[in-house]
């Protein structure tokens, strides 16, 4: 599904390499010490950063030269996942119709249904500022579901939530990704979140994004770079 | 965001409008003479008064804007609107209003007379006072805009951490000022550079000779086109240098996006700060409103007794203002970036006389300049308002880009949808302010129409000047009051349109 | 957009009138305003010429020099004596061909290109209620108490301001610089143009202003106010004469000639006093409105021919500037 071929990215003294493949339908946690380049890796896949060398392939297609919006990718950021001046319905309509135009009846029905699915039934006319943190996350998740892209990138989207809410959101997210049959990468610092969401893990440490391995064995017997991070 | 080709085209149009007229006049003028001692003297005075005026306007605007940002009181909106008035007054009306307060026969001297004091307003201090009168409101509004752009979340965080007012100042307000103040200084400095009638009158005589006077003299009196261009280029050079310096200093990151929550200020509740803010607001209001009150008092008697031709002039002015506003906003949105701000400064830096005469020369082979006097005036007014509009829009446009460009890219929004659904709604408040300012400015400015106006196509400011030229000072006062009311009404309408649904 | 449509409409409208010959006259803004002589003159001339007289207000000489021989103007009205030299040198003007015997100027006039249509004396106008005893000369003003202030216009941006420095130069010659130094304390301020100065004066900012000896006529006739008066100086007053000229490249030479003749006619001249608030150039005194006949007049008219004026100009301005800059 996702292949990074000889990918190299430098920014001053910072360097990140990646040579890996993520099979279709996997949910992968991206873990590793702070500053190792977890978010950078997602940016490279999403197209917000351009690699110095190497290729990004998604579903067999070389997307290295494509701008972010044209990649088959949907992404949640740490914040600013919704436009604060637009209602939830307007935010979601934008996700469906990024070139403008009013959503048709079918699309409007989908928006209502997806909001209900994430537990925001009847909140179409609310604005993000009037929602709680958990509700905002659910709204962002609704956006992700509507976008229906085969590859989903999550850059610590629940960092601002408390542990209980985070676990709940990780579960919701997992269901949504599975239901869509999508492939997903989630950056997280919290191993509980990682466990709740993912089966596999990509370890990013010491300038390298390692190929995905099964999450549980990795956590049970961490390599030195990860052990230092988990221990601290 | 596909903004760059649009920005480049917009910038090229500005540059063309600056260089075109200069080139057209150069075609007549021959070799440029080197500046003589008179020009150097004018340069020195121009620099001095503009630097003083800009610094003082901004220095006084900071406490005023701060007070307005953290206080809510009845009449606050009205006061903010009225404070915009001096900036949009035709110069001749403003001079009369100012001197009705600060002049020999003014209200202030009448009040001081029993004490045996006498205030002489004429001199460098008078020039600076007048320029502060014109520009303090603009500076206040630009800085107030910066204050309102601090997201409520940050203030809430500050309150949660129980930061003292001084610490709030250091952590939130100083970085905001570092971002806003250099641009405000540059814009005001450049406006003051091209002051002429105000500087001369309040300066008390030829000591207060500015570059613009030298341009006027060379072009209209001596018909020495080459000398006029030399001086115009000196003025343009100063403005561009000031713009470059301000951009070099205007650093500092934004505050990130908030969720548009309105949050009260918890940090300013002490009685001492209340008193301090009240004093600031009262002083600024008195300083700015007293001359307006004099203009109103003088004009009230003849306001109703106006000739019907006033309406036609007012209609012309409204059309010109509408067109200029639309043009300026489109232009400013395209230029709301660093380089754009610098280019836009040229709009007020080029002497209006050079601009008008140059355009006249360019248009003449194709169309009678008199027939297009109104469109040309609208264009020139739009160009003159551009630096203000860009200054007002840029900080927030930049913030919107910083905060939402990634989301928009991830959603693959088209440029049109980005503009319509994100940029314009997010910029509603500064857009409303910029539109109000442009419309009022265009309405109140005599502009290039004085150079080639048909008798049937007078605008309202020209109408006021014509009344004065015909000894009809009383009727002129009434027409000026009408102009003032119209400007304010337009400003209020547009500015308010931008603020509905927002707390300000 | 609206403005463009609007402008286009006006262009079409004027094209429809193209059948009647059009006489294009450049004139200063104050001249063509609805309160100036322009509208009356237009009506009176069109009644006799079967033509369309169109005033184009704005700058005169600068605009004409910009346009050169391709100018649309057929006639220019509102030039004044201090620019005739430059105007003549441009070669853009043709002889007026009028008999000058009808002129009633206080000075002799024999110019064959520039035709006077009105005149006045440059004067300091004062408010009697605030200055009961006006100065009778520049020296008297210089010696007056310091609170006797006057508002002037800048000779570098205003016609009347330039006339004043030439007046002082003509009276005092080499002593002009010294006189200006003594006058400096009495100069409250200097404005860009006449309107600002006069507006400040009527607001009471100073008891005296640089204007014209005929200015009080407006206050008397239109406002019934007799307290504004011109100070009459013993040393004489600078005669400020406004002129018209025919453009040599005119495509309507007959109409232009007819208009030049019309300028000297009683129909035109009779409109001048109470619209331009100045003396008509070719109307006997007994045909003036009573208020103009009653105005006090200086005993002596000072006039500098264009060569002399041009020779003195830069020096006179510089003496003024230096004295007032200290």
PDB file of N, CA and C in Angstrom, chain C residues 7 22-23 37 39 47 88 100 143 174 194 251 289 325:
ATOM      1  N   UNK C   7     -19.338  57.159 -17.035  1.00  0.00           N
ATOM      2  CA  UNK C   7     -18.460  57.971 -17.878  1.00  0.00           C
ATOM      3  C   UNK C   7     -18.765  57.707 -19.347  1.00  0.00           C
ATOM      4  N   UNK C  22     -17.954  73.179 -31.382  1.00  0.00           N
ATOM      5  CA  UNK C  22     -17.628  73.269 -29.960  1.00  0.00           C
ATOM      6  C   UNK C  22     -16.439  74.201 -29.762  1.00  0.00           C
ATOM      7  N   UNK C  23     -16.595  75.148 -28.873  1.00  0.00           N
ATOM      8  CA  UNK C  23     -15.479  76.007 -28.495  1.00  0.00           C
ATOM      9  C   UNK C  23     -14.989  75.551 -27.115  1.00  0.00           C
ATOM     10  N   UNK C  37     -18.040  83.123 -12.697  1.00  0.00           N
ATOM     11  CA  UNK C  37     -18.634  83.733 -13.887  1.00  0.00           C
ATOM     12  C   UNK C  37     -18.930  82.738 -15.010  1.00  0.00           C
ATOM     13  N   UNK C  39     -20.748  79.870 -15.706  1.00  0.00           N
ATOM     14  CA  UNK C  39     -22.077  79.509 -16.215  1.00  0.00           C
ATOM     15  C   UNK C  39     -22.783  80.668 -16.919  1.00  0.00           C
ATOM     16  N   UNK C  47     -25.909  82.046 -26.551  1.00  0.00           N
ATOM     17  CA  UNK C  47     -27.093  82.713 -27.078  1.00  0.00           C
ATOM     18  C   UNK C  47     -26.777  83.446 -28.376  1.00  0.00           C
ATOM     19  N   UNK C  88       4.108  83.013 -23.502  1.00  0.00           N
ATOM     20  CA  UNK C  88       4.461  83.561 -24.804  1.00  0.00           C
ATOM     21  C   UNK C  88       5.568  82.723 -25.448  1.00  0.00           C
ATOM     22  N   UNK C 100      -7.840  97.565 -28.173  1.00  0.00           N
ATOM     23  CA  UNK C 100      -7.669  97.664 -26.726  1.00  0.00           C
ATOM     24  C   UNK C 100      -8.169  98.997 -26.169  1.00  0.00           C
ATOM     25  N   UNK C 143       6.336  97.958  11.722  1.00  0.00           N
ATOM     26  CA  UNK C 143       6.508  98.679  12.992  1.00  0.00           C
ATOM     27  C   UNK C 143       5.320  98.498  13.942  1.00  0.00           C
ATOM     28  N   UNK C 174      16.211  96.814  -3.370  1.00  0.00           N
ATOM     29  CA  UNK C 174      17.251  96.110  -2.618  1.00  0.00           C
ATOM     30  C   UNK C 174      16.910  95.970  -1.136  1.00  0.00           C
ATOM     31  N   UNK C 194      -4.952  80.425  -1.776  1.00  0.00           N
ATOM     32  CA  UNK C 194      -5.770  81.518  -1.260  1.00  0.00           C
ATOM     33  C   UNK C 194      -6.886  81.007  -0.347  1.00  0.00           C
ATOM     34  N   UNK C 251      -8.918  74.779 -33.844  1.00  0.00           N
ATOM     35  CA  UNK C 251      -9.631  74.350 -35.054  1.00  0.00           C
ATOM     36  C   UNK C 251     -10.923  75.139 -35.216  1.00  0.00           C
ATOM     37  N   UNK C 289     -21.238  97.853 -10.478  1.00  0.00           N
ATOM     38  CA  UNK C 289     -22.212  97.843  -9.382  1.00  0.00           C
ATOM     39  C   UNK C 289     -21.796  98.847  -8.308  1.00  0.00           C
ATOM     40  N   UNK C 325      12.263  82.163   7.109  1.00  0.00           N
ATOM     41  CA  UNK C 325      12.734  80.862   7.592  1.00  0.00           C
ATOM     42  C   UNK C 325      13.510  80.989   8.887  1.00  0.00           C
TER      43      UNK C 325
END
